[in-house]
Coordinates of C-alpha atoms in Angstrom, one line a residue:
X229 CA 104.2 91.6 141.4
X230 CA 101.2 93.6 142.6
X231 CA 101.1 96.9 144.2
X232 CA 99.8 95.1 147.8
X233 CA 102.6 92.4 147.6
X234 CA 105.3 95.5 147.6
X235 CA 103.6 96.8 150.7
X236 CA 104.5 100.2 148.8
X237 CA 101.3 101.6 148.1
X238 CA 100.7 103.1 144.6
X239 CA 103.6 102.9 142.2
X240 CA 105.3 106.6 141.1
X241 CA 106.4 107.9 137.6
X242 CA 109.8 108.9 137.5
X243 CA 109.7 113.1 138.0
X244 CA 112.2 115.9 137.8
X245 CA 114.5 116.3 141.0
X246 CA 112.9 117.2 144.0
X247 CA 113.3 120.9 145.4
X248 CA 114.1 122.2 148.5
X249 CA 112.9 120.9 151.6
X250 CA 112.8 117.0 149.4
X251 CA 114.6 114.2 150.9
X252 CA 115.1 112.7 147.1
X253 CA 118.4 113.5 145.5
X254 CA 122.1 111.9 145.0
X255 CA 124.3 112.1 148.1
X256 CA 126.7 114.5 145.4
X257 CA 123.7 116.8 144.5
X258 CA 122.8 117.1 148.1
X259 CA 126.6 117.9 149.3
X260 CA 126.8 120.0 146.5
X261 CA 123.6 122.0 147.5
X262 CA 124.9 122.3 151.1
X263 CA 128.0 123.4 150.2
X264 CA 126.7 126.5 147.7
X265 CA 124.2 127.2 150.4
X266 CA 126.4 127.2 153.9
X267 CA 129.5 125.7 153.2
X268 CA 130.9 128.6 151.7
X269 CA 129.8 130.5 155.2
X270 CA 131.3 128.0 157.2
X271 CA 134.4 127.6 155.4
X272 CA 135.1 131.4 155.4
X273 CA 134.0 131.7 159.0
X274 CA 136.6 129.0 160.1
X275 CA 139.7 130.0 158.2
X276 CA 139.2 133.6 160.0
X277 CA 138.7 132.4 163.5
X278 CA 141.9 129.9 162.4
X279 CA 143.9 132.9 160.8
X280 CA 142.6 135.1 163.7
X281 CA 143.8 132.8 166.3
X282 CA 147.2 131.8 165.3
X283 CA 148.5 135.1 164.0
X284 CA 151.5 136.5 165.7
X285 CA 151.1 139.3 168.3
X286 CA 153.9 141.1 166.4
X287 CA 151.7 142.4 164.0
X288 CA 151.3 145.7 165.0
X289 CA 147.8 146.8 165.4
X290 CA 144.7 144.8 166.9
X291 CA 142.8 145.6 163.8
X292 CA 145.5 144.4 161.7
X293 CA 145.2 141.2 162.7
X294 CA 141.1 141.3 162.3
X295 CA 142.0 142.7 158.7
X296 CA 144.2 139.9 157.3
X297 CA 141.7 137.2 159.0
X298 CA 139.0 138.5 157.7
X299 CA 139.9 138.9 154.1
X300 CA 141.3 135.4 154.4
X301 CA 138.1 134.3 155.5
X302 CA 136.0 136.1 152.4
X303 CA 138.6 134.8 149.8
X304 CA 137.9 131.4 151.2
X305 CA 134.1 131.7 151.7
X306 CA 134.1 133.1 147.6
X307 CA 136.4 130.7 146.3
X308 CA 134.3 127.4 148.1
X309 CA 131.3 129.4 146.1
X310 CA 132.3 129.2 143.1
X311 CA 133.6 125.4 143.3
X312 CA 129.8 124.9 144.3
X313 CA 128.9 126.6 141.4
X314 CA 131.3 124.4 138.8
X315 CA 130.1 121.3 140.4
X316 CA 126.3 122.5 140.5
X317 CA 127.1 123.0 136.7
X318 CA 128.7 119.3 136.4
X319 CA 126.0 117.6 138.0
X320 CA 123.2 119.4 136.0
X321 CA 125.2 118.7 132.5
X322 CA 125.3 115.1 133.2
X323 CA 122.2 114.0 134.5
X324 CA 119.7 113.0 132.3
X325 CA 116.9 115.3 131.0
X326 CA 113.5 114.9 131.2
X327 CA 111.8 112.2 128.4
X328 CA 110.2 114.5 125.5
X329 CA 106.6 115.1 125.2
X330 CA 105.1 113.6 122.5
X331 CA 104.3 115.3 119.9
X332 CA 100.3 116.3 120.8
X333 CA 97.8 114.6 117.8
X334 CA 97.5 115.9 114.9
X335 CA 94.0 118.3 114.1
X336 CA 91.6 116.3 111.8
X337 CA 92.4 117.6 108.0
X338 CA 89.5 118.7 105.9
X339 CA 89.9 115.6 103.5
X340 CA 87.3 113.2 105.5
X341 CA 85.0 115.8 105.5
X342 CA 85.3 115.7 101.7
X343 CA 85.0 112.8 101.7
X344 CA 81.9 112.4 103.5
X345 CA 80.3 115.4 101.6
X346 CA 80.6 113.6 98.1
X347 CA 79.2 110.1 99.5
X348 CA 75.6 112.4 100.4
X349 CA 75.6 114.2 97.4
X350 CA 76.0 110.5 95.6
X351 CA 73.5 108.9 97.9
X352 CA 71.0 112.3 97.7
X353 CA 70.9 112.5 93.4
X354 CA 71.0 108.6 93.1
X355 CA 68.3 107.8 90.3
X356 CA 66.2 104.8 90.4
X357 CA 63.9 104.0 87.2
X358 CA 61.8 101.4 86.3
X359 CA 62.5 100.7 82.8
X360 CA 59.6 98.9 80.7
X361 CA 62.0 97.0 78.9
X362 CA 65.5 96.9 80.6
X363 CA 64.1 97.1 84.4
X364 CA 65.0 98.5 87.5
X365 CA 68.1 100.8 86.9
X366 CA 69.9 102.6 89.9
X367 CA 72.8 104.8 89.2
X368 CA 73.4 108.5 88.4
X369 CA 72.7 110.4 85.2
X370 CA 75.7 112.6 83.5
X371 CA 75.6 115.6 86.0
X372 CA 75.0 116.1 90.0
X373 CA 72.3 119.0 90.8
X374 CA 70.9 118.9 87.6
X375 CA 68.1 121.4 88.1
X376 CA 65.2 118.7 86.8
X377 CA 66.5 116.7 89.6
X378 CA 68.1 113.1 88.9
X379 CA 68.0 111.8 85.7
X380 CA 67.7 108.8 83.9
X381 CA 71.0 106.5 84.6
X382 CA 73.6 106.3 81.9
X383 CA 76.7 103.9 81.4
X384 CA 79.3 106.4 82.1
X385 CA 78.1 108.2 85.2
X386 CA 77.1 104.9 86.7
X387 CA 80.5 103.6 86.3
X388 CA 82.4 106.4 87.7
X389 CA 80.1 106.5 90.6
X390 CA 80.4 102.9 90.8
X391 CA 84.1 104.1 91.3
X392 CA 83.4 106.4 93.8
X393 CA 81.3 104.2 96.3
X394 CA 84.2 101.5 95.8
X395 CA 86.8 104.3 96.9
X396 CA 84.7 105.9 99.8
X397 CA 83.7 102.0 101.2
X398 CA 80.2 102.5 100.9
X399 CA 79.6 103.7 104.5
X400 CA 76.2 103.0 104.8
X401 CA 73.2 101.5 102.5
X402 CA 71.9 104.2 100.7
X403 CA 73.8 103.1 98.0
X404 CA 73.8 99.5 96.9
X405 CA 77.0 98.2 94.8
X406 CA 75.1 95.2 93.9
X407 CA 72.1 97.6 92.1
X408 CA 75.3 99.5 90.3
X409 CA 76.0 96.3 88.7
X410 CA 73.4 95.0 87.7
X411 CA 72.4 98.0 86.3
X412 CA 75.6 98.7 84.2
X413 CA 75.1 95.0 82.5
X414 CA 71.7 96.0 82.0
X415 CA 72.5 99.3 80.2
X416 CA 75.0 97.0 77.4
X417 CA 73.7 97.5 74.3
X418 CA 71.9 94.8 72.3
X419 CA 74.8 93.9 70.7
X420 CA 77.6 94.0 73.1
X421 CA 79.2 97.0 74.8
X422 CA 78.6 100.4 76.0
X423 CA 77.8 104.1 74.8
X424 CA 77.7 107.3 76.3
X425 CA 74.3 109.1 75.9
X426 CA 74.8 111.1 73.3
X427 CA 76.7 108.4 71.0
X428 CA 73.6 106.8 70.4
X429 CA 72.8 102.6 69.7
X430 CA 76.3 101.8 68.9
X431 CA 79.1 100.7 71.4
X432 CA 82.2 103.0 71.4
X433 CA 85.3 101.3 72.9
X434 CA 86.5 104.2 75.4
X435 CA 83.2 104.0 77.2
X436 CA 83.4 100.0 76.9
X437 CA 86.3 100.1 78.8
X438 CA 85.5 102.8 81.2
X439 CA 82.7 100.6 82.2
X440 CA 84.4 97.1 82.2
X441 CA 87.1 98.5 84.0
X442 CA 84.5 99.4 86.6
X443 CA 82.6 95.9 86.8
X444 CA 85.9 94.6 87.0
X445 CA 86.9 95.9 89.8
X446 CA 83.8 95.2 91.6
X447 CA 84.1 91.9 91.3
X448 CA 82.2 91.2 88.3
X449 CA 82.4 87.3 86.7
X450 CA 85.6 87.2 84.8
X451 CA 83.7 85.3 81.8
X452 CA 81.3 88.0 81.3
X453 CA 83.9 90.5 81.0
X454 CA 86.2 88.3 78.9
X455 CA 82.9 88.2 76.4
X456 CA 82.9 91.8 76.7
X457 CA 86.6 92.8 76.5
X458 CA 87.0 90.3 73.5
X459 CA 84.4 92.4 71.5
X460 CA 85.5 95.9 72.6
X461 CA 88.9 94.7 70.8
X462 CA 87.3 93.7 67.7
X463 CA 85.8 97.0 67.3
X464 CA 89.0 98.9 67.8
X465 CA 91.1 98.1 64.9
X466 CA 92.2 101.3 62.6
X467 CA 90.0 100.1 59.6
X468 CA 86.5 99.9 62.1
X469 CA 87.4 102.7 64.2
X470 CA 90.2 104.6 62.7
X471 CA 89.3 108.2 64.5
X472 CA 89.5 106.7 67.7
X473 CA 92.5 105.1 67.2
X474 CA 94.5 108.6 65.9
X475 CA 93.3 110.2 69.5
X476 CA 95.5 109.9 72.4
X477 CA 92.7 110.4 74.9
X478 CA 90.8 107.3 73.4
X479 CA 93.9 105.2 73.0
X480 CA 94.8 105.4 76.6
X481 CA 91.3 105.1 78.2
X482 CA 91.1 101.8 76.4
X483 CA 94.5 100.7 77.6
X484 CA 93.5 101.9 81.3
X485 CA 90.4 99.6 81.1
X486 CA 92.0 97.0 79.5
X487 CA 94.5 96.8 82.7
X488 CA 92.2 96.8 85.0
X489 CA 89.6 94.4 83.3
X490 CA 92.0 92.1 80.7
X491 CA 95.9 92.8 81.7
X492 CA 96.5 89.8 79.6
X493 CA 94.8 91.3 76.7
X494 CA 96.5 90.6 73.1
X495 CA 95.5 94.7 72.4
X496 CA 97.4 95.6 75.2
X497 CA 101.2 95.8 73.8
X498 CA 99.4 97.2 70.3
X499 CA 97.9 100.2 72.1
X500 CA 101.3 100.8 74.1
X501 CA 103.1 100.7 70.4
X502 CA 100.5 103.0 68.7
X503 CA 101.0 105.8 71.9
X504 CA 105.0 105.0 71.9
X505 CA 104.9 105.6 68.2
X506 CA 102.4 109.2 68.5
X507 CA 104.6 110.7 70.9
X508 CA 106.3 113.9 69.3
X509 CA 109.3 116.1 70.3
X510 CA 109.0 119.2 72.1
X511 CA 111.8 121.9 71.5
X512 CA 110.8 124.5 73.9
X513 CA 111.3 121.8 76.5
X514 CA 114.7 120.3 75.7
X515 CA 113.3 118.5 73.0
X516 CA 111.8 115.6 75.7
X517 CA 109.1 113.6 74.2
X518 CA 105.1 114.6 74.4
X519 CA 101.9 114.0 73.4
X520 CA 99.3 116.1 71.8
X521 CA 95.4 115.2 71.5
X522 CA 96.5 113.1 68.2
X523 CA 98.7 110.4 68.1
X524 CA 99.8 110.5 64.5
X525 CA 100.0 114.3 62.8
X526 CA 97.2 115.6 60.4
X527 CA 98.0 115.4 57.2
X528 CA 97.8 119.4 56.2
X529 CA 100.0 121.9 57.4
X530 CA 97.1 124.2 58.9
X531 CA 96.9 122.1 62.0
X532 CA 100.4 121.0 63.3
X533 CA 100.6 118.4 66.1
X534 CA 101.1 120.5 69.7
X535 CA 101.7 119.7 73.0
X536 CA 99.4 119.2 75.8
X537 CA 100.6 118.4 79.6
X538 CA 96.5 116.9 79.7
X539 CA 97.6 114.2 76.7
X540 CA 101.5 113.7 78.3
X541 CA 99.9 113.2 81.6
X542 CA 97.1 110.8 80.4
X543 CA 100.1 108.7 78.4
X544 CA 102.4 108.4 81.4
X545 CA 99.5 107.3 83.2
X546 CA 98.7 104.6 80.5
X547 CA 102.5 103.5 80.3
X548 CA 103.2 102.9 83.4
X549 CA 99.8 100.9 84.3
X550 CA 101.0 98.5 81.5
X551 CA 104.5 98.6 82.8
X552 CA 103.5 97.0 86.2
X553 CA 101.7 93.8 83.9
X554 CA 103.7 93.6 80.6
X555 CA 107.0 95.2 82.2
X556 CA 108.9 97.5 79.6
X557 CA 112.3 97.4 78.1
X558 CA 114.3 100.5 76.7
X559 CA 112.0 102.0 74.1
X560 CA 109.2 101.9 76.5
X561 CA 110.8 103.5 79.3
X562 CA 112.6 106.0 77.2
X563 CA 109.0 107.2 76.1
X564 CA 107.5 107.0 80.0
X565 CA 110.3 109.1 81.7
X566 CA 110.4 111.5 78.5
X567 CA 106.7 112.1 79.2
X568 CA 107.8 112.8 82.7
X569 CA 110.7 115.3 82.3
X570 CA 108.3 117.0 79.9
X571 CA 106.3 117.5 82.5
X572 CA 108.7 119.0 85.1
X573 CA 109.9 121.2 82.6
X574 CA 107.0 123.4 82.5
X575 CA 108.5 126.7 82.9
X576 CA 106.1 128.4 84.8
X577 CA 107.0 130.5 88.1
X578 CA 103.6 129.5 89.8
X579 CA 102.0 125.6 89.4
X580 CA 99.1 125.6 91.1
X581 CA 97.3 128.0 87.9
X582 CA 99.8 127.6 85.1
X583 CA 98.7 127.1 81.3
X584 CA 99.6 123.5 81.8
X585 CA 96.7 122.9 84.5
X586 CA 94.0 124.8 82.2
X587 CA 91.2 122.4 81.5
X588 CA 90.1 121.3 78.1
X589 CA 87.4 120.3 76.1
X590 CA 87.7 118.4 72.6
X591 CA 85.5 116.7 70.4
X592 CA 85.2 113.6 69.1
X593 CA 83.9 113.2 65.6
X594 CA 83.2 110.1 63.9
X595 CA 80.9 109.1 61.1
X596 CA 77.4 108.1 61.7
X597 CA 76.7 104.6 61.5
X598 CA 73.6 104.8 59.9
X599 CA 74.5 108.1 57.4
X600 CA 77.8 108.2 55.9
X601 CA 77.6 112.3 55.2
X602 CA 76.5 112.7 59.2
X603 CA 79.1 112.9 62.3
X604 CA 78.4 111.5 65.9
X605 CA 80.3 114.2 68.0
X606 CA 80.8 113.7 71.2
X607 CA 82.2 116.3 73.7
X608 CA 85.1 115.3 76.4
X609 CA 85.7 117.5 78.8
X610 CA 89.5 116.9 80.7
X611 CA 90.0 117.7 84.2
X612 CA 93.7 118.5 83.5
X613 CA 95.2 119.1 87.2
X614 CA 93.7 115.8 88.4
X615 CA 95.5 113.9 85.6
X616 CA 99.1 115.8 86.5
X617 CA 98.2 114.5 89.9
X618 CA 97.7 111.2 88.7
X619 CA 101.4 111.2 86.5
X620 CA 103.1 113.0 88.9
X621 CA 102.5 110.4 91.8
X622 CA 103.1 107.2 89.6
X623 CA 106.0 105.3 90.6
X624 CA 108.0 105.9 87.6
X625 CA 107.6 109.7 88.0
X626 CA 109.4 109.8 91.5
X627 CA 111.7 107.4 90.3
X628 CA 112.8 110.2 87.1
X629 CA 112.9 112.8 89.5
X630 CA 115.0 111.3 92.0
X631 CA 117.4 110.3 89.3
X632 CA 117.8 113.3 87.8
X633 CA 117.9 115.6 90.9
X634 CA 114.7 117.5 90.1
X635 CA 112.9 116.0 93.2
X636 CA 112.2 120.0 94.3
X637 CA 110.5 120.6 90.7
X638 CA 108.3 117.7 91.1
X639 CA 107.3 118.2 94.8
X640 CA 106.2 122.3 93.6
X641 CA 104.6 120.8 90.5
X642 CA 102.4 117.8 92.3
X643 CA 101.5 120.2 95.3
X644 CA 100.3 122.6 92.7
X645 CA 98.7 120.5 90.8
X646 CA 96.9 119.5 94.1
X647 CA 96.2 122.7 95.0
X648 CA 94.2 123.5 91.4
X649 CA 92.3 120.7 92.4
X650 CA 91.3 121.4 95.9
X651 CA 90.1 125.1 94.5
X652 CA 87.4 123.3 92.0
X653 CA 85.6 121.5 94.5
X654 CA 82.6 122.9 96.6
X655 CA 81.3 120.2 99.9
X656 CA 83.1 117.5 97.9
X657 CA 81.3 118.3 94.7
X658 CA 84.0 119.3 91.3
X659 CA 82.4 121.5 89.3
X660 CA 83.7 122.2 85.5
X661 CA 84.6 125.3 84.1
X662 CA 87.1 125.6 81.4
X663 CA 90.2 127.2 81.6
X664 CA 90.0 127.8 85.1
X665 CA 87.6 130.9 83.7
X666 CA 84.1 131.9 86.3
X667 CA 81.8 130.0 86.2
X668 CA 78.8 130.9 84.0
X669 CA 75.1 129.7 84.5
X670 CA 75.1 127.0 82.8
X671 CA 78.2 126.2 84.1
X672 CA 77.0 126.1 87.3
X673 CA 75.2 123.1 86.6
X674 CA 78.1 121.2 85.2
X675 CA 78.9 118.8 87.8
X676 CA 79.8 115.8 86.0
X677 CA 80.3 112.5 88.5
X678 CA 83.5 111.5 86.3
X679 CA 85.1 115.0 87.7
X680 CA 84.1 114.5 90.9
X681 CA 85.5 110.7 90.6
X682 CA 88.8 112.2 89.5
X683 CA 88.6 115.1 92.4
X684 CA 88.6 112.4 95.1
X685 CA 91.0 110.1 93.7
X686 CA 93.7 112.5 92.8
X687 CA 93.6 114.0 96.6
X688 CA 93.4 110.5 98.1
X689 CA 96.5 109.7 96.2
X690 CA 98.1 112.8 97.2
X691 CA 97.4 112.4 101.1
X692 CA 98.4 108.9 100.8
X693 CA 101.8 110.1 99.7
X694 CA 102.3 113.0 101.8
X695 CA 101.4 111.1 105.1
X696 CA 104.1 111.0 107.7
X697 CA 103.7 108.8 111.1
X698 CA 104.9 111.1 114.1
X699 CA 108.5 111.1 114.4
X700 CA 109.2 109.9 111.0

């Protein structure tokens, strides 16, 4: 029914009770009102004049009388003011309040503005080249800022930028998905697979599988990346690539790809073996399983296998990514949550720069293809607070805390976690420095895209889990 057909005029939101002078108002709040106001006068007034008139001229005195009919009449006025006041106290109790305010919104947090920082660094140092034999490649070279300006596109950096633009959405055009792409399939080596730069002409399965896993996500053709993920496992076997096979930070890269690019990939359940199998016991932290940057101990004493909270968190990572496609029985999940309490052990009073958040570098050595008495080394550096970030927000994790009761040591462990990798981030750019020492100068110019990749999803993940809707 309209406003006209009321005959009313404009309709009125319900409002507090009107004040004096209103005509709104209960017919019990406006006799209690007059009764607190005037009643009280009137009542006294009345029993005096009563009192006054009907007492008997035997009392002696003509004051007398005006003394008894007057007290009378102030006892009465008092006591019809404070039953005004108890029923002024009723009414208020019972009628309903006013409807809360809702809450106002929220401020905008810094993380879109992140966010948006990273995409025009991206789009700003995105190198194009016109190869004479591979052709037109678009991507990003190993560092951001480098101070010859962009160079030449490699595997590695391509991929994780090709991450990157699929996390942000790709606002705009500067950067085209469809160029990443291509270019990635045209940087595979001659005969199958992917290298980092430094690795030379031959295929190295941790970069194969950082890459695949990119293409496949972007939506790459499945038979193309079946080709590829079928030759990445014939190269990974202990006799053809037995020092990548003994490191933990190989073994689970390749079982990250592999989930994202093959999930039904017969390697699959023999990587999650081999990283079950390296785990080792830690007795400084009630004795819960671990990992260390090898999977099986060196043979001589001089170099014992040690913990690392950058290898446990990269292995509860890998675990429970193959948990959600192979599922897991007893052994599997013994090892995952072990990994987990290991982590929320960490005895440290402060989380957001304990020892188990410094960053690390290792190398990895293998022989040279073409000369035997040569190594190819190659140089990983770990972001170590992004990868607590990533364990400490997998399923599995809250699931161990919750269980156990230790819910308040993971929430101070994830937040600092967070926190360490807020601090290494400048206008959405990560920048490395090890050990969470200065930076030097040529530090300063370390700003590799897989660190800024891991920068941005580790503090998407944790926004996504510490959002709350308003009144939730």
């Amino acid at each position: 029914m309209s406003q006209q057909q009321l005959g009313r005029g404009p309709l009125r939101a319900a409002g507090p009770a009107p004040g004096p002078g209103d005509d709104g108002g209960s017919p019990p709040t406006r006799f209690v009102g007059w009764l607190g106001g005037f009643g009280c006068a009137a009542a006294g007034y009345a029993v005096f004049q009563f009192l006054f008139g009907v007492l008997p001229d035997s009392i002696g005195a003509q004051s007398a009388r005006y003394l008894i009919a007057g007290v009378s009449g102030l006892a009465t006025a008092g006591m019809t003011w404070l039953a005004a006041a108890l029923l002024r106290a009723r009414s208020t109790a019972s009628a309903p309040g006013p409807a809360p305010t809702p809450p106002a919104p929220a401020a905008p947090g810094p993380l879109p503005e992140v966010f948006a920082a990273a995409y025009r660094a991206l789009a700003d140092q995105v190198s194009v080249v016109d190869d004479p034999v591979r052709g037109r490649l678009v991507g990003w070279s190993h560092s951001l800022q480098e101070p010859d300006g962009p160079g030449r596109p490699t595997s590695l950096a391509t991929a994780y930028g090709l991450h990157i633009m699929l996390d942000l959405g790709v606002p705009d055009g500067r950067v085209n998905t469809g160029e990443l792409i291509e270019t990635l399939w045209r940087l595979r080596l001659p005969d199958g697979g992917w290298s980092a730069r430094s690795q030379g002409a031959v295929a190295r399965p941790e970069i194969t599988a950082v890459v695949l896993g990119a293409l496949a996500r972007a939506g790459a053709p499945g038979d193309r990346i079946a080709a590829e993920v079928a030759h990445c496992e014939a190269g990974f076997t202990r006799e053809l690539d037995g020092t990548g096979r003994a490191l933990t930070h190989v073994v689970t890269t390749v079982t990250r790809g592999l989930v994202r690019a093959a999930p039904g990939a017969p390697m699959l359940p023999v990587l999650r073996a081999a990283l079950i199998d390296g785990a080792l016991g830690d007795p400084e932290r009630r004795h819960h399983r671990c990992w260390g940057p090898r999977l099986s101990p060196l043979p001589w004493v001089a170099s014992p296998a040690r913990p690392s909270a950058l290898h446990t968190a990269q292995a509860v990572v890998a675990l429970d990514r193959t948990a959600r496609v192979l599922g897991e029985g007893s052994v599997e999940r013994a090892a995952r949550e072990d990994g987990v309490r290991w982590l929320l052990a960490c005895p440290a009073a402060a989380h957001d720069d304990c020892v188990d958040l410094a960053n690390l570098r290792e190398e990895v050595r293998r022989p040279h293809p073409g000369d035997s008495s040569h190594h190819e080394v190659l140089n990983v550096r770990h972001f170590t607070a992004a990868w607590l970030v990533r364990a400490l927000l997998t399923p599995g994790a809250r699931e161990v805390a919750r269980q156990d009761g230790t819910e308040e040591a993971w929430r101070e462990r994830l937040n600092g976690a967070a926190a360490a990798v807020w601090a290494a981030q400048t206008d959405g750019v990560w920048s490395w420095s090890r050990d969470g020492a200065a930076l030097t100068a040529t530090d300063e110019l370390r700003q590799p895209v897989w660190m800024t990749y891991q920068g941005l999803s580790a503090l998407r993940a944790h926004a996504v889990w510490t959002y709350q809707p308003d009144g939730q």
